[in-house]
mmCIF file of C-alpha atoms in Angstrom:
data_model
loop_
_atom_site.group_PDB
_atom_site.id
_atom_site.type_symbol
_atom_site.label_atom_id
_atom_site.label_comp_id
_atom_site.label_asym_id
_atom_site.label_seq_id
_atom_site.Cartn_x
_atom_site.Cartn_y
_atom_site.Cartn_z
ATOM 1 C CA MET A 1 31.584 -14.574 -47.775
ATOM 2 C CA ILE A 2 29.160 -11.223 -48.877
ATOM 3 C CA PRO A 3 28.279 -9.676 -52.102
ATOM 4 C CA VAL A 4 30.203 -8.114 -54.328
ATOM 5 C CA ASP A 5 28.361 -4.475 -54.001
ATOM 6 C CA TRP A 6 28.060 -5.334 -50.098
ATOM 7 C CA GLU A 7 30.627 -3.508 -48.495
ATOM 8 C CA ASN A 8 32.949 -4.047 -44.889
ATOM 9 C CA ASN A 9 32.281 -1.065 -42.759
ATOM 10 C CA GLU A 10 32.159 0.348 -39.507
ATOM 11 C CA VAL A 11 30.708 2.642 -37.304
ATOM 12 C CA GLY A 12 33.377 5.164 -36.763
ATOM 13 C CA ARG A 13 33.579 5.352 -40.711
ATOM 14 C CA ILE A 14 30.438 6.658 -41.183
ATOM 15 C CA ALA A 15 29.842 8.619 -37.942
ATOM 16 C CA ASN A 16 29.643 12.682 -38.108
ATOM 17 C CA LEU A 17 30.017 12.206 -34.052
ATOM 18 C CA ILE A 18 30.749 10.677 -31.648
ATOM 19 C CA GLN A 19 30.301 11.833 -27.782
ATOM 20 C CA THR A 20 30.294 10.603 -23.637
ATOM 21 C CA GLY A 21 27.739 11.850 -21.824
ATOM 22 C CA PRO A 22 28.602 14.061 -19.555
ATOM 23 C CA PHE A 23 30.578 12.554 -16.607
ATOM 24 C CA GLY A 24 30.013 12.561 -13.162
ATOM 25 C CA SER A 25 31.460 15.956 -12.412
ATOM 26 C CA GLN A 26 29.471 17.733 -14.441
ATOM 27 C CA LEU A 27 26.120 16.379 -13.231
ATOM 28 C CA HIS A 28 26.041 15.464 -9.592
ATOM 29 C CA GLN A 29 22.585 13.775 -8.571
ATOM 30 C CA SER A 30 21.271 16.581 -6.312
ATOM 31 C CA ASP A 31 20.444 18.139 -10.156
ATOM 32 C CA TYR A 32 18.171 14.985 -10.873
ATOM 33 C CA ILE A 33 14.117 16.233 -9.590
ATOM 34 C CA THR A 34 10.682 14.654 -10.662
ATOM 35 C CA VAL A 35 9.580 16.818 -13.063
ATOM 36 C CA GLY A 36 11.014 18.010 -15.315
ATOM 37 C CA ILE A 37 13.663 16.881 -19.425
ATOM 38 C CA PRO A 38 14.207 13.428 -19.668
ATOM 39 C CA VAL A 39 18.087 12.208 -19.053
ATOM 40 C CA VAL A 40 18.759 8.986 -20.901
ATOM 41 C CA MET A 41 21.060 6.199 -18.510
ATOM 42 C CA PRO A 42 22.286 3.143 -19.797
ATOM 43 C CA LYS A 43 19.371 1.313 -18.884
ATOM 44 C CA ASP A 44 17.020 3.605 -19.870
ATOM 45 C CA LEU A 45 18.081 1.631 -23.355
ATOM 46 C CA VAL A 46 15.911 -1.158 -23.959
ATOM 47 C CA GLU A 47 15.323 -3.423 -27.111
ATOM 48 C CA GLY A 48 16.821 -0.207 -29.553
ATOM 49 C CA LYS A 49 13.536 1.599 -28.306
ATOM 50 C CA ILE A 50 14.121 4.441 -25.391
ATOM 51 C CA SER A 51 11.315 3.208 -22.241
ATOM 52 C CA ASP A 52 10.486 6.449 -20.404
ATOM 53 C CA THR A 53 9.058 4.541 -17.430
ATOM 54 C CA SER A 54 11.591 5.103 -15.552
ATOM 55 C CA ILE A 55 13.977 8.429 -17.039
ATOM 56 C CA ALA A 56 15.281 10.563 -14.494
ATOM 57 C CA ARG A 57 14.792 14.529 -14.929
ATOM 58 C CA VAL A 58 16.290 17.341 -14.390
ATOM 59 C CA SER A 59 16.071 21.788 -14.308
ATOM 60 C CA LYS A 60 15.799 23.111 -18.096
ATOM 61 C CA GLU A 61 18.785 25.185 -17.082
ATOM 62 C CA ASN A 62 20.802 22.147 -16.112
ATOM 63 C CA VAL A 63 19.815 20.983 -19.998
ATOM 64 C CA GLU A 64 20.448 24.316 -21.315
ATOM 65 C CA ARG A 65 24.370 24.400 -19.300
ATOM 66 C CA LEU A 66 24.533 20.840 -20.731
ATOM 67 C CA LYS A 67 23.438 21.486 -24.441
ATOM 68 C CA ARG A 68 25.598 19.701 -26.245
ATOM 69 C CA HIS A 69 24.528 16.814 -24.309
ATOM 70 C CA LYS A 70 20.514 17.585 -26.447
ATOM 71 C CA ILE A 71 19.534 14.696 -28.678
ATOM 72 C CA LYS A 72 18.594 14.590 -31.780
ATOM 73 C CA GLU A 73 17.057 12.858 -33.815
ATOM 74 C CA GLY A 74 18.360 10.253 -35.680
ATOM 75 C CA ASP A 75 21.086 10.217 -33.354
ATOM 76 C CA PHE A 76 22.109 7.237 -31.833
ATOM 77 C CA LEU A 77 23.092 6.244 -28.298
ATOM 78 C CA PHE A 78 25.147 3.704 -26.493
ATOM 79 C CA ALA A 79 25.225 2.508 -23.409
ATOM 80 C CA ARG A 80 28.635 2.915 -21.983
ATOM 81 C CA ARG A 81 29.432 1.338 -19.213
ATOM 82 C CA GLY A 82 27.537 -1.525 -16.600
ATOM 83 C CA ASP A 83 24.978 -3.829 -19.600
ATOM 84 C CA VAL A 84 27.511 -2.555 -22.773
ATOM 85 C CA GLY A 85 25.725 -3.707 -25.501
ATOM 86 C CA ARG A 86 22.752 -1.105 -25.532
ATOM 87 C CA CYS A 87 21.981 1.271 -28.276
ATOM 88 C CA ALA A 88 18.906 3.375 -29.237
ATOM 89 C CA LEU A 89 17.855 5.474 -32.375
ATOM 90 C CA ILE A 90 15.930 8.843 -31.642
ATOM 91 C CA SER A 91 12.638 9.308 -33.289
ATOM 92 C CA LYS A 92 10.463 12.831 -32.559
ATOM 93 C CA LYS A 93 10.043 12.394 -29.274
ATOM 94 C CA GLU A 94 13.463 12.438 -27.639
ATOM 95 C CA VAL A 95 14.010 15.519 -29.370
ATOM 96 C CA GLY A 96 16.255 17.324 -27.155
ATOM 97 C CA TRP A 97 16.575 15.344 -24.705
ATOM 98 C CA LEU A 98 19.874 14.713 -21.915
ATOM 99 C CA CYS A 99 22.006 11.704 -23.378
ATOM 100 C CA GLY A 100 23.032 10.596 -20.049
ATOM 101 C CA THR A 101 26.514 9.985 -17.633
ATOM 102 C CA GLY A 102 27.454 6.721 -18.935
ATOM 103 C CA CYS A 103 26.733 6.662 -22.402
ATOM 104 C CA PHE A 104 27.463 7.680 -25.648
ATOM 105 C CA ARG A 105 25.660 9.674 -28.453
ATOM 106 C CA VAL A 106 26.832 9.104 -31.700
ATOM 107 C CA SER A 107 25.592 10.942 -35.243
ATOM 108 C CA ILE A 108 26.400 8.922 -38.316
ATOM 109 C CA ASP A 109 26.347 10.773 -41.645
ATOM 110 C CA LYS A 110 23.309 9.783 -43.598
ATOM 111 C CA LYS A 111 25.308 10.213 -47.107
ATOM 112 C CA LYS A 112 27.555 7.194 -45.639
ATOM 113 C CA CYS A 113 25.064 4.848 -44.080
ATOM 114 C CA ASP A 114 20.720 4.837 -43.841
ATOM 115 C CA ILE A 115 20.270 4.628 -40.084
ATOM 116 C CA ASN A 116 17.586 2.349 -40.368
ATOM 117 C CA TYR A 117 19.390 0.176 -42.148
ATOM 118 C CA LEU A 118 22.485 0.205 -39.459
ATOM 119 C CA TYR A 119 19.406 0.328 -36.551
ATOM 120 C CA TYR A 120 18.501 -2.988 -37.296
ATOM 121 C CA GLN A 121 22.782 -4.031 -37.939
ATOM 122 C CA LEU A 122 23.045 -3.019 -34.135
ATOM 123 C CA GLN A 123 20.441 -4.743 -33.555
ATOM 124 C CA ARG A 124 21.666 -8.094 -34.306
ATOM 125 C CA LYS A 125 22.924 -10.623 -32.133
ATOM 126 C CA GLU A 126 26.282 -10.756 -33.781
ATOM 127 C CA THR A 127 26.363 -7.396 -33.150
ATOM 128 C CA VAL A 128 25.957 -7.388 -29.344
ATOM 129 C CA GLU A 129 28.354 -10.153 -28.175
ATOM 130 C CA TRP A 130 31.468 -8.426 -31.004
ATOM 131 C CA ILE A 131 30.754 -5.356 -28.519
ATOM 132 C CA VAL A 132 30.967 -7.483 -25.170
ATOM 133 C CA SER A 133 33.699 -9.061 -26.466
ATOM 134 C CA LYS A 134 35.465 -6.140 -26.268
ATOM 135 C CA ALA A 135 34.740 -3.999 -23.398
ATOM 136 C CA ILE A 136 37.070 -3.407 -20.972
ATOM 137 C CA GLY A 137 36.671 -4.698 -16.916
ATOM 138 C CA SER A 138 35.449 -7.593 -15.344
ATOM 139 C CA THR A 139 33.077 -6.641 -11.770
ATOM 140 C CA MET A 140 31.654 -3.577 -14.190
ATOM 141 C CA LEU A 141 32.167 -3.822 -17.966
ATOM 142 C CA ASN A 142 33.477 -0.676 -20.061
ATOM 143 C CA LEU A 143 33.767 0.953 -23.478
ATOM 144 C CA ASN A 144 35.722 3.384 -25.032
ATOM 145 C CA THR A 145 34.702 5.758 -28.422
ATOM 146 C CA SER A 146 38.272 3.841 -30.061
ATOM 147 C CA ILE A 147 36.093 1.043 -29.420
ATOM 148 C CA LEU A 148 32.674 2.285 -30.101
ATOM 149 C CA SER A 149 34.730 3.525 -33.040
ATOM 150 C CA GLN A 150 35.222 -0.099 -34.443
ATOM 151 C CA ILE A 151 31.774 -1.093 -33.932
ATOM 152 C CA PRO A 152 31.505 -3.922 -37.616
ATOM 153 C CA PHE A 153 29.285 -4.013 -40.081
ATOM 154 C CA ILE A 154 27.956 -5.193 -43.727
ATOM 155 C CA GLN A 155 26.345 -3.451 -46.245
ATOM 156 C CA PRO A 156 25.136 -2.835 -49.979
ATOM 157 C CA GLU A 157 27.208 -0.091 -51.431
ATOM 158 C CA SER A 158 23.481 1.523 -52.935
ATOM 159 C CA ILE A 159 21.400 3.761 -49.946
ATOM 160 C CA ALA A 160 18.214 2.270 -51.465
ATOM 161 C CA GLU A 161 19.210 -1.310 -51.095
ATOM 162 C CA GLN A 162 19.549 -0.109 -47.446
ATOM 163 C CA SER A 163 16.515 1.692 -47.313
ATOM 164 C CA ARG A 164 15.074 -1.021 -49.146
ATOM 165 C CA ILE A 165 15.686 -4.197 -45.906
ATOM 166 C CA ALA A 166 15.487 -1.282 -42.586
ATOM 167 C CA THR A 167 11.196 -0.415 -44.938
ATOM 168 C CA ALA A 168 11.389 -4.532 -45.075
ATOM 169 C CA LEU A 169 12.381 -4.998 -40.835
ATOM 170 C CA SER A 170 9.812 -2.236 -40.107
ATOM 171 C CA ASP A 171 6.907 -3.712 -41.786
ATOM 172 C CA ILE A 172 7.557 -6.701 -39.353
ATOM 173 C CA ASP A 173 7.819 -4.651 -36.524
ATOM 174 C CA ASP A 174 4.522 -2.610 -36.418
ATOM 175 C CA ILE A 175 3.266 -6.259 -37.391
ATOM 176 C CA ILE A 176 5.269 -7.051 -34.043
ATOM 177 C CA ALA A 177 3.688 -3.679 -32.147
ATOM 178 C CA THR A 178 0.226 -3.524 -33.454
ATOM 179 C CA THR A 179 0.232 -7.498 -31.835
ATOM 180 C CA LYS A 180 1.553 -7.048 -28.724
ATOM 181 C CA LYS A 181 -1.171 -3.637 -28.897
ATOM 182 C CA LEU A 182 -3.530 -5.959 -29.386
ATOM 183 C CA ILE A 183 -2.947 -8.923 -26.424
ATOM 184 C CA GLU A 184 -3.072 -6.507 -24.193
ATOM 185 C CA LYS A 185 -6.076 -4.696 -25.063
ATOM 186 C CA LYS A 186 -7.384 -8.459 -24.784
ATOM 187 C CA ARG A 187 -5.299 -8.614 -21.347
ATOM 188 C CA ASN A 188 -7.512 -5.286 -20.249
ATOM 189 C CA ILE A 189 -10.098 -6.307 -21.070
ATOM 190 C CA LYS A 190 -10.401 -9.778 -19.708
ATOM 191 C CA GLU A 191 -9.291 -8.613 -17.144
ATOM 192 C CA GLY A 192 -12.371 -5.507 -16.113
ATOM 193 C CA ALA A 193 -14.424 -8.973 -16.984
ATOM 194 C CA MET A 194 -13.426 -11.486 -14.491
ATOM 195 C CA GLN A 195 -13.391 -9.133 -12.318
ATOM 196 C CA GLU A 196 -17.460 -8.353 -12.629
ATOM 197 C CA LEU A 197 -18.439 -11.582 -13.427
ATOM 198 C CA LEU A 198 -16.144 -13.323 -10.345
ATOM 199 C CA SER A 199 -17.727 -11.089 -7.757
ATOM 200 C CA GLY A 200 -21.487 -10.633 -9.027
ATOM 201 C CA LYS A 201 -21.243 -6.643 -9.936
ATOM 202 C CA ARG A 202 -22.059 -7.654 -13.719
ATOM 203 C CA ARG A 203 -24.536 -10.774 -14.428
ATOM 204 C CA LEU A 204 -24.500 -13.190 -17.709
ATOM 205 C CA PRO A 205 -27.606 -13.097 -19.837
ATOM 206 C CA GLY A 206 -30.737 -15.626 -18.267
ATOM 207 C CA PHE A 207 -29.105 -16.573 -14.187
ATOM 208 C CA LYS A 208 -31.155 -14.674 -11.787
ATOM 209 C CA GLU A 209 -31.009 -16.479 -8.576
ATOM 210 C CA LYS A 210 -29.141 -14.851 -5.645
ATOM 211 C CA TRP A 211 -24.887 -15.518 -4.943
ATOM 212 C CA VAL A 212 -23.866 -16.922 -0.947
ATOM 213 C CA GLU A 213 -21.599 -16.152 1.267
ATOM 214 C CA GLY A 214 -20.100 -18.717 2.637
ATOM 215 C CA HIS A 215 -16.317 -20.522 4.119
ATOM 216 C CA VAL A 216 -14.283 -22.007 1.446
ATOM 217 C CA SER A 217 -14.656 -25.252 4.115
ATOM 218 C CA GLU A 218 -18.605 -25.097 3.477
ATOM 219 C CA ASN A 219 -18.191 -26.085 -0.032
ATOM 220 C CA VAL A 220 -14.443 -28.114 -0.321
ATOM 221 C CA VAL A 221 -12.914 -30.737 1.757
ATOM 222 C CA PHE A 222 -8.995 -30.452 2.181
ATOM 223 C CA TYR A 223 -6.461 -33.402 1.025
ATOM 224 C CA LYS A 224 -3.402 -32.664 1.027
ATOM 225 C CA GLY A 225 -0.337 -33.981 -1.737
ATOM 226 C CA THR A 226 2.769 -35.890 -1.083
ATOM 227 C CA GLY A 227 6.108 -36.962 -1.626
ATOM 228 C CA LEU A 228 7.360 -37.180 -5.186
ATOM 229 C CA SER A 229 10.189 -35.629 -6.226
ATOM 230 C CA LYS A 230 11.573 -33.860 -8.582
ATOM 231 C CA GLY A 231 14.197 -35.635 -8.259
ATOM 232 C CA LYS A 232 11.801 -38.871 -9.675
ATOM 233 C CA LEU A 233 10.524 -37.231 -12.546
ATOM 234 C CA ILE A 234 11.391 -38.591 -16.262
ATOM 235 C CA PRO A 235 10.154 -37.305 -19.707
ATOM 236 C CA ASN A 236 7.570 -40.074 -21.342
ATOM 237 C CA GLY A 237 7.206 -41.969 -16.969
ATOM 238 C CA LYS A 238 3.986 -44.044 -16.710
ATOM 239 C CA TYR A 239 2.302 -41.470 -14.253
ATOM 240 C CA PRO A 240 1.481 -37.874 -14.676
ATOM 241 C CA CYS A 241 1.876 -35.857 -11.972
ATOM 242 C CA ILE A 242 1.872 -32.370 -10.737
ATOM 243 C CA LEU A 243 4.628 -30.743 -8.578
ATOM 244 C CA TYR A 244 4.055 -27.617 -6.389
ATOM 245 C CA GLY A 245 6.392 -25.478 -8.288
ATOM 246 C CA GLU A 246 4.626 -25.647 -11.452
ATOM 247 C CA ILE A 247 1.221 -24.294 -9.960
ATOM 248 C CA PHE A 248 2.996 -21.742 -10.091
ATOM 249 C CA THR A 249 5.398 -21.851 -14.221
ATOM 250 C CA MET A 250 3.374 -24.089 -15.682
ATOM 251 C CA TYR A 251 -0.336 -23.241 -16.193
ATOM 252 C CA ASN A 252 -2.266 -21.020 -15.248
ATOM 253 C CA TYR A 253 -6.364 -21.540 -14.623
ATOM 254 C CA GLU A 254 -6.621 -25.944 -15.957
ATOM 255 C CA VAL A 255 -4.326 -28.696 -16.646
ATOM 256 C CA THR A 256 -5.203 -29.232 -19.719
ATOM 257 C CA GLN A 257 -2.137 -31.327 -20.548
ATOM 258 C CA CYS A 258 0.662 -32.636 -17.646
ATOM 259 C CA VAL A 259 4.210 -31.589 -18.198
ATOM 260 C CA SER A 260 5.399 -33.922 -15.716
ATOM 261 C CA HIS A 261 5.628 -37.590 -15.112
ATOM 262 C CA THR A 262 7.409 -40.381 -14.016
ATOM 263 C CA ASN A 263 7.923 -44.138 -13.379
ATOM 264 C CA ILE A 264 7.746 -44.016 -9.396
ATOM 265 C CA TYR A 265 3.442 -44.068 -7.591
ATOM 266 C CA GLU A 266 4.036 -41.472 -5.417
ATOM 267 C CA GLY A 267 2.050 -38.664 -3.936
ATOM 268 C CA THR A 268 -1.599 -38.155 -4.081
ATOM 269 C CA PRO A 269 -4.000 -39.514 -6.789
ATOM 270 C CA SER A 270 -6.659 -37.100 -8.189
ATOM 271 C CA VAL A 271 -9.331 -36.890 -8.358
ATOM 272 C CA LYS A 272 -11.336 -35.299 -11.679
ATOM 273 C CA GLY A 273 -12.449 -31.692 -10.024
ATOM 274 C CA ASP A 274 -9.556 -31.193 -8.127
ATOM 275 C CA VAL A 275 -8.388 -27.901 -7.541
ATOM 276 C CA LEU A 276 -4.453 -27.411 -6.788
ATOM 277 C CA MET A 277 -3.492 -24.948 -4.215
ATOM 278 C CA PRO A 278 0.226 -24.668 -3.425
ATOM 279 C CA ALA A 279 1.246 -24.455 0.757
ATOM 280 C CA SER A 280 4.039 -23.039 0.479
ATOM 281 C CA THR A 281 6.735 -19.697 -0.910
ATOM 282 C CA THR A 282 9.848 -18.094 -1.344
ATOM 283 C CA THR A 283 8.339 -14.890 -2.400
ATOM 284 C CA LYS A 284 4.909 -13.117 -1.059
ATOM 285 C CA GLY A 285 2.198 -14.349 0.764
ATOM 286 C CA ILE A 286 -0.192 -13.222 -2.037
ATOM 287 C CA ASP A 287 0.863 -15.531 -4.597
ATOM 288 C CA LEU A 288 -0.155 -18.570 -2.965
ATOM 289 C CA ALA A 289 -3.024 -16.768 -3.526
ATOM 290 C CA LYS A 290 -2.695 -19.302 -7.182
ATOM 291 C CA ALA A 291 -5.107 -21.980 -8.238
ATOM 292 C CA ILE A 292 -5.339 -25.173 -10.820
ATOM 293 C CA CYS A 293 -7.482 -27.123 -11.938
ATOM 294 C CA LEU A 294 -7.179 -31.160 -13.197
ATOM 295 C CA TYR A 295 -10.320 -33.227 -15.415
ATOM 296 C CA GLU A 296 -8.007 -36.667 -15.242
ATOM 297 C CA ASP A 297 -8.006 -39.613 -12.253
ATOM 298 C CA ASP A 298 -4.600 -40.604 -11.217
ATOM 299 C CA VAL A 299 -1.668 -37.829 -11.200
ATOM 300 C CA LEU A 300 0.282 -38.001 -8.849
ATOM 301 C CA LEU A 301 -0.270 -34.852 -6.603
ATOM 302 C CA GLY A 302 3.317 -33.522 -4.751
ATOM 303 C CA GLY A 303 3.995 -32.238 -1.320
ATOM 304 C CA ASP A 304 3.914 -28.869 -0.812
ATOM 305 C CA ILE A 305 -0.363 -29.143 -2.633
ATOM 306 C CA ILE A 306 -3.662 -28.143 -1.524
ATOM 307 C CA ILE A 307 -6.311 -30.569 -2.316
ATOM 308 C CA MET A 308 -9.457 -29.224 -2.631
ATOM 309 C CA ARG A 309 -11.890 -31.561 -3.160
ATOM 310 C CA ASN A 310 -15.793 -31.333 -4.871
ATOM 311 C CA ASP A 311 -16.998 -33.985 -3.121
ATOM 312 C CA PHE A 312 -20.590 -31.598 -1.862
ATOM 313 C CA GLY A 313 -21.046 -30.864 -5.304
ATOM 314 C CA LYS A 314 -21.027 -27.125 -5.057
ATOM 315 C CA PHE A 315 -18.720 -25.767 -7.784
ATOM 316 C CA TYR A 316 -17.092 -25.735 -10.874
ATOM 317 C CA PRO A 317 -13.724 -26.752 -11.088
ATOM 318 C CA LEU A 318 -12.389 -24.040 -13.313
ATOM 319 C CA PHE A 319 -15.070 -21.156 -11.935
ATOM 320 C CA PHE A 320 -13.234 -21.939 -7.943
ATOM 321 C CA SER A 321 -9.499 -21.401 -9.738
ATOM 322 C CA TYR A 322 -10.805 -18.368 -11.820
ATOM 323 C CA TYR A 323 -12.012 -17.338 -8.070
ATOM 324 C CA ILE A 324 -9.598 -18.783 -6.093
ATOM 325 C CA THR A 325 -6.536 -16.518 -8.554
ATOM 326 C CA GLU A 326 -8.408 -13.500 -9.297
ATOM 327 C CA ILE A 327 -10.408 -12.521 -5.778
ATOM 328 C CA MET A 328 -8.982 -14.113 -3.295
ATOM 329 C CA PRO A 329 -5.538 -12.567 -3.766
ATOM 330 C CA LYS A 330 -5.887 -10.691 -0.196
ATOM 331 C CA GLN A 331 -7.310 -12.833 1.671
ATOM 332 C CA VAL A 332 -4.972 -15.462 0.780
ATOM 333 C CA GLU A 333 -2.150 -12.844 2.075
ATOM 334 C CA GLU A 334 -3.936 -12.370 5.519
ATOM 335 C CA VAL A 335 -4.266 -16.199 6.212
ATOM 336 C CA ALA A 336 0.135 -17.090 4.464
ATOM 337 C CA GLN A 337 2.732 -17.840 7.594
ATOM 338 C CA GLY A 338 6.899 -17.170 7.470
ATOM 339 C CA THR A 339 9.637 -15.195 6.689
ATOM 340 C CA THR A 340 12.284 -16.638 4.245
ATOM 341 C CA ILE A 341 9.735 -19.759 3.523
ATOM 342 C CA ILE A 342 5.754 -18.933 3.481
ATOM 343 C CA HIS A 343 3.634 -21.546 4.328
ATOM 344 C CA LEU A 344 -0.434 -21.763 3.596
ATOM 345 C CA GLN A 345 -2.740 -23.932 6.070
ATOM 346 C CA PRO A 346 -5.587 -26.456 4.203
ATOM 347 C CA SER A 347 -7.243 -24.979 7.560
ATOM 348 C CA LYS A 348 -6.865 -20.792 6.658
ATOM 349 C CA VAL A 349 -7.604 -21.274 3.520
ATOM 350 C CA GLY A 350 -10.789 -22.785 4.903
ATOM 351 C CA LYS A 351 -11.894 -19.694 7.277
ATOM 352 C CA LEU A 352 -11.674 -17.296 4.022
ATOM 353 C CA SER A 353 -14.720 -16.479 2.546
ATOM 354 C CA ILE A 354 -16.533 -16.571 -0.512
ATOM 355 C CA ARG A 355 -19.333 -15.907 -2.424
ATOM 356 C CA ILE A 356 -20.553 -17.617 -5.469
ATOM 357 C CA PRO A 357 -23.520 -18.225 -6.528
ATOM 358 C CA THR A 358 -25.406 -21.604 -6.222
ATOM 359 C CA ASP A 359 -26.061 -22.547 -9.582
ATOM 360 C CA LEU A 360 -23.517 -24.640 -11.152
ATOM 361 C CA LYS A 361 -24.614 -23.771 -14.275
ATOM 362 C CA GLU A 362 -23.564 -20.208 -14.081
ATOM 363 C CA GLN A 363 -21.058 -20.545 -12.677
ATOM 364 C CA LYS A 364 -19.879 -22.160 -15.797
ATOM 365 C CA ALA A 365 -20.969 -19.877 -18.157
ATOM 366 C CA ILE A 366 -18.482 -17.583 -16.822
ATOM 367 C CA ALA A 367 -15.732 -19.336 -16.417
ATOM 368 C CA ASP A 368 -16.120 -20.476 -20.167
ATOM 369 C CA VAL A 369 -16.517 -16.589 -21.209
ATOM 370 C CA LEU A 370 -13.360 -15.734 -19.399
ATOM 371 C CA SER A 371 -11.514 -19.295 -20.556
ATOM 372 C CA ASP A 372 -12.443 -18.534 -23.871
ATOM 373 C CA MET A 373 -11.313 -14.968 -24.216
ATOM 374 C CA GLU A 374 -8.391 -16.633 -22.430
ATOM 375 C CA SER A 375 -7.734 -18.858 -25.093
ATOM 376 C CA GLU A 376 -7.978 -15.177 -28.123
ATOM 377 C CA ILE A 377 -5.310 -14.370 -25.703
ATOM 378 C CA GLN A 378 -2.919 -17.662 -26.531
ATOM 379 C CA VAL A 379 -3.746 -17.957 -29.871
ATOM 380 C CA LEU A 380 -2.129 -14.055 -30.542
ATOM 381 C CA GLU A 381 0.552 -14.962 -27.974
ATOM 382 C CA LYS A 382 1.408 -17.501 -30.296
ATOM 383 C CA ARG A 383 0.881 -15.584 -33.340
ATOM 384 C CA LEU A 384 3.720 -13.373 -31.713
ATOM 385 C CA VAL A 385 5.945 -15.642 -31.777
ATOM 386 C CA LYS A 386 6.045 -16.756 -34.493
ATOM 387 C CA TYR A 387 5.820 -13.015 -36.631
ATOM 388 C CA GLN A 388 9.394 -12.628 -33.631
ATOM 389 C CA SER A 389 11.025 -16.448 -35.485
ATOM 390 C CA LEU A 390 9.906 -15.075 -38.749
ATOM 391 C CA LYS A 391 11.787 -11.553 -38.193
ATOM 392 C CA LEU A 392 14.789 -13.068 -36.999
ATOM 393 C CA GLY A 393 15.148 -14.994 -39.895
ATOM 394 C CA MET A 394 14.167 -12.078 -41.726
ATOM 395 C CA MET A 395 17.514 -10.212 -40.379
ATOM 396 C CA GLN A 396 20.509 -13.154 -40.466
ATOM 397 C CA GLN A 397 19.115 -13.338 -44.330
ATOM 398 C CA LEU A 398 18.293 -10.121 -45.487
ATOM 399 C CA LEU A 399 21.263 -8.573 -43.266
ATOM 400 C CA THR A 400 23.864 -10.826 -44.050
ATOM 401 C CA GLY A 401 22.489 -9.821 -48.424
ATOM 402 C CA LYS A 402 21.651 -13.712 -48.591
ATOM 403 C CA ILE A 403 18.651 -12.792 -50.024
ATOM 404 C CA ARG A 404 18.256 -9.517 -51.573
ATOM 405 C CA LEU A 405 15.154 -7.343 -52.091
ATOM 406 C CA ILE A 406 14.738 -5.915 -55.791
#
């Protein structure tokens, strides 16, 4: 059901041109160079835009030889093979680039459809699913001009209404992009602050005591997690617990609330202030430099967890989590052992060198500054999720005519 002044349409009806990119015989592997004019491939079509992080390049001579494949502002590029369903709207920045092998270039008659309105219609989940369902092939999916021409969408008869819808969606896109940039900026600031504060290159006001060098074993007593497999977890179980894999995926520097529970009292009970590290991984040794701290007793800790307990009272737990995760990755990588499965032994960790403040108040102050920064980032990330959900809702309502813009 669509409004009476809306119509069903297809890409082929509004296209001035549907052109396949140059075939392999026209553009050889030897033609690609390090510095030159970008050539857009299917993998470069990301979320409706051109991602220029890994774009291939060719010489001006090759572009002139294939000038009929040069892209223009307002063109759409579609993935012709592989990850079909990808498409991107060409902006001013990409004018003069080359439509690569594996893509279609589509030029739209702007009198028949607002290109920005079409852009959002092509980003709809339903549109992408339709394209994928019509693709040909099993090992590698392919599109042809016939399928591309038949891509369905609905539109208001009025170009002005199409433009208003596109503008509303573009506004929320701008908010999302601004929020992403702000998150990236805050993360860069935090990264710089971590490297300076955790290494002692920059001191917080009021702290002047020297930092002391030593080994991890001089500051902690090591214990090991035991037992407790994933199969023993149960939602709303009686006992909070942590498995070693969750250190990688579920927590960031600290455990404010356990995500897993069990009804089986198995594992090593925690002591408030414990700092945990994973003892094995199937990826890289440097990934084992991941630490989280606990703020409560009797959390059950499963096997393959290294427990560093603050029996000497020499470290502030959150500071130590930050320090291991951000300052010690290279050291941890050097002592990790194994090939298929990489292990980390507590005895090896104990011999690693550290340089930290003797004043626990300074350790806490540093951890608090970094924690505040992280909290600010998390607020922005939650806001970003809300904006993205809002955009999906707007697309569902505005692009189907369920809600009209006056």
